Amino acid sequence: MLVDGFGRQISYVRVSVTDRCDFRCVYCMAENMVFLPKRDLLSLEELERLCDAFIQTGVRKIRLTGGEPLVRRGVMSLIQALGRRLGPVPGTLEELTLTTNGSQLERHAEGLVAAGVRRINVSLDTLRPGRFEAITRWGRFEQVMQGIAAARSAGLAIKINMVALKDVNEDEFDQMIAWCGAEGYDLTLIETMPLGDIDGDRTDQYLPLSLVRARLQQRWRLTDLDCSTGGPARYVRVEETGGRLGFITPMSHNFCESCNRVRVTCTGTMYMCLGQEDAIDLRTPLRGAEDNGPVVAAIEAGIGRKPKGHDFVIDRRRKRPALARHMSVTGG
Ligand code: SAM
Ligand code: SF4
């Protein structure tokens, strides 16, 4: 079992399988984003070994993310391999899941279910096609909607992730809650985080969810739910729809004391906190030996250094982002 210096048990790892993406969401990356050279990326076999090393240390939940995980060539073979690690006992995976923009879901939904994936997060910031294209720059709304429909038909439980953007989609929360309720999807609202350079100014996009929640309460009956996921999300039930609504508030609230997760980039760098620079290189021990001993030792050393929490600030006076790396590198 992995326990950090603050007594937190680390049972969850998010693995970015690529930094590349077929969208260019305005809050995530600049339109001319430069991606890592392919040779720096871990191969699919290396990613599988890395996940095995985490499972060996007691991790029971893996989320694949990116960039867009489903645009990595051959990713389904990795998903199938990890699916074979699913099981009910310690030493196996309790859950394998992913976060996706939905563009490739139509062709992969059945395969995901066959591999053992039971639920997925799909990012969807708006239900209006024109607005969708403005936010994602390169995304096609119909393709994503067909992907979501295919995922539902295949039997996947779906949670929609919606980044709350001031003056961009803040007039759509009611409609999104109603739509998710009708379709049977959970919904999570996310505050923008100051990660990586984008073309615009983040202070213009930031919308504190405390404000959003106060507004929503005038229209919907929201009942607090007592289900902690070990992350910065807090959940309520929307009584009118019966749906679950989450608020991810890393900026206005800090829930680091119950954090149970670490993140690994597609180059094998483990970040112990999304909001701090400290990291451990897992690629060198992974490539340096055939057995997983050295990489397991490196993971354990990194967990011992997991910081108490982050200190994000969105500050008009500070022109640079709080952290240089993009969310698409660390994995959302
Ligand atoms: N491409 C996939 C997707 O969009 O779902 C997976 C990776 S994406 C980086 C994961 C999540 O991070 C998405 O829900 C996205 O909206 C969110 N995200 C990206 N940049 C963000 C930022 N600066 N602040 C808050 N959320 C962000
Ligand atoms: Fe791509 Fe996801 Fe970032 Fe949008 S949020 S650009 S879909 S990685």
PDB file of C-alpha atoms and ligand atoms in Angstrom, residues 14 20-23 25 27-29 64-69 99-102 121-125 161-163 190-196 198 202 205 250 326-329 331-332, ligand 1:
ATOM      1  CA  ARG A  14      -4.047   9.198 -13.866  1.00  0.00           C
ATOM      2  CA  ARG A  20      -1.582  15.287 -28.624  1.00  0.00           C
ATOM      3  CA  CYS A  21      -5.160  16.221 -29.292  1.00  0.00           C
ATOM      4  CA  ASP A  22      -7.524  16.683 -32.215  1.00  0.00           C
ATOM      5  CA  PHE A  23      -9.109  19.722 -30.473  1.00  0.00           C
ATOM      6  CA  CYS A  25      -9.843  24.071 -26.476  1.00  0.00           C
ATOM      7  CA  TYR A  27      -8.714  27.207 -21.950  1.00  0.00           C
ATOM      8  CA  CYS A  28      -6.390  24.236 -22.477  1.00  0.00           C
ATOM      9  CA  MET A  29      -3.917  25.109 -25.220  1.00  0.00           C
ATOM     10  CA  LEU A  64      -6.257   7.155 -18.930  1.00  0.00           C
ATOM     11  CA  THR A  65      -6.227  10.706 -20.158  1.00  0.00           C
ATOM     12  CA  GLY A  66      -4.180  13.110 -22.261  1.00  0.00           C
ATOM     13  CA  GLY A  67      -4.237  15.060 -24.605  1.00  0.00           C
ATOM     14  CA  GLU A  68      -6.905  12.956 -26.196  1.00  0.00           C
ATOM     15  CA  PRO A  69      -6.278   9.332 -25.164  1.00  0.00           C
ATOM     16  CA  THR A  99     -11.439  10.998 -19.810  1.00  0.00           C
ATOM     17  CA  THR A 100     -12.104  11.816 -23.439  1.00  0.00           C
ATOM     18  CA  ASN A 101     -13.325  14.631 -25.650  1.00  0.00           C
ATOM     19  CA  GLY A 102     -15.663  12.106 -27.302  1.00  0.00           C
ATOM     20  CA  ASN A 121     -15.875  11.104 -18.451  1.00  0.00           C
ATOM     21  CA  VAL A 122     -16.653  13.082 -21.576  1.00  0.00           C
ATOM     22  CA  SER A 123     -15.783  16.767 -21.824  1.00  0.00           C
ATOM     23  CA  LEU A 124     -18.600  18.880 -23.226  1.00  0.00           C
ATOM     24  CA  ASP A 125     -18.697  22.575 -22.377  1.00  0.00           C
ATOM     25  CA  ASN A 161     -17.230  17.447 -17.630  1.00  0.00           C
ATOM     26  CA  MET A 162     -18.066  21.099 -18.270  1.00  0.00           C
ATOM     27  CA  VAL A 163     -15.480  23.802 -17.648  1.00  0.00           C
ATOM     28  CA  ILE A 190     -14.889  22.522 -13.313  1.00  0.00           C
ATOM     29  CA  GLU A 191     -13.111  25.777 -12.488  1.00  0.00           C
ATOM     30  CA  THR A 192     -10.392  26.824 -14.939  1.00  0.00           C
ATOM     31  CA  MET A 193      -6.906  26.225 -13.601  1.00  0.00           C
ATOM     32  CA  PRO A 194      -3.827  28.306 -14.504  1.00  0.00           C
ATOM     33  CA  LEU A 195      -1.908  25.578 -16.347  1.00  0.00           C
ATOM     34  CA  GLY A 196       0.219  26.405 -19.376  1.00  0.00           C
ATOM     35  CA  ILE A 198      -2.979  29.810 -23.847  1.00  0.00           C
ATOM     36  CA  ARG A 202      -7.202  33.285 -17.986  1.00  0.00           C
ATOM     37  CA  GLN A 205     -12.289  33.071 -18.077  1.00  0.00           C
ATOM     38  CA  PRO A 250      -9.436  23.585  -6.980  1.00  0.00           C
ATOM     39  CA  HIS A 326      -0.357  22.379 -19.861  1.00  0.00           C
ATOM     40  CA  MET A 327      -3.174  20.227 -18.550  1.00  0.00           C
ATOM     41  CA  SER A 328      -2.750  18.176 -21.743  1.00  0.00           C
ATOM     42  CA  VAL A 329       0.753  17.192 -20.580  1.00  0.00           C
ATOM     43  CA  GLY A 331      -3.459  14.856 -17.898  1.00  0.00           C
ATOM     44  CA  GLY A 332      -6.730  16.234 -16.548  1.00  0.00           C
TER      45      GLY A 332
HETATM   46  N1  SAM B   1      -8.882  15.444 -24.073  1.00  0.00           N
HETATM   47  C1  SAM B   1      -9.619  14.840 -23.016  1.00  0.00           C
HETATM   48  C2  SAM B   1     -10.778  15.713 -22.625  1.00  0.00           C
HETATM   49  O1  SAM B   1     -10.849  16.868 -23.036  1.00  0.00           O
HETATM   50  O2  SAM B   1     -11.625  15.188 -21.890  1.00  0.00           O
HETATM   51  C3  SAM B   1      -8.796  14.502 -21.806  1.00  0.00           C
HETATM   52  C4  SAM B   1      -7.741  15.484 -21.363  1.00  0.00           C
HETATM   53  S1  SAM B   1      -8.347  17.061 -20.822  1.00  0.00           S
HETATM   54  C5  SAM B   1      -6.835  17.878 -20.424  1.00  0.00           C
HETATM   55  C6  SAM B   1      -9.101  16.629 -19.276  1.00  0.00           C
HETATM   56  C7  SAM B   1     -10.024  17.645 -18.670  1.00  0.00           C
HETATM   57  O3  SAM B   1      -9.286  18.782 -18.298  1.00  0.00           O
HETATM   58  C8  SAM B   1     -11.115  18.114 -19.602  1.00  0.00           C
HETATM   59  O4  SAM B   1     -12.372  17.941 -18.963  1.00  0.00           O
HETATM   60  C9  SAM B   1     -10.815  19.569 -19.803  1.00  0.00           C
HETATM   61  O5  SAM B   1     -11.979  20.312 -19.972  1.00  0.00           O
HETATM   62  C10 SAM B   1     -10.069  19.916 -18.553  1.00  0.00           C
HETATM   63  N2  SAM B   1      -9.149  21.057 -18.664  1.00  0.00           N
HETATM   64  C11 SAM B   1      -8.207  21.304 -19.593  1.00  0.00           C
HETATM   65  N3  SAM B   1      -7.516  22.439 -19.324  1.00  0.00           N
HETATM   66  C12 SAM B   1      -8.041  22.925 -18.179  1.00  0.00           C
HETATM   67  C13 SAM B   1      -7.765  24.070 -17.374  1.00  0.00           C
HETATM   68  N4  SAM B   1      -6.809  24.927 -17.665  1.00  0.00           N
HETATM   69  N5  SAM B   1      -8.513  24.249 -16.261  1.00  0.00           N
HETATM   70  C14 SAM B   1      -9.490  23.362 -15.919  1.00  0.00           C
HETATM   71  N6  SAM B   1      -9.792  22.266 -16.631  1.00  0.00           N
HETATM   72  C15 SAM B   1      -9.087  22.043 -17.751  1.00  0.00           C
END
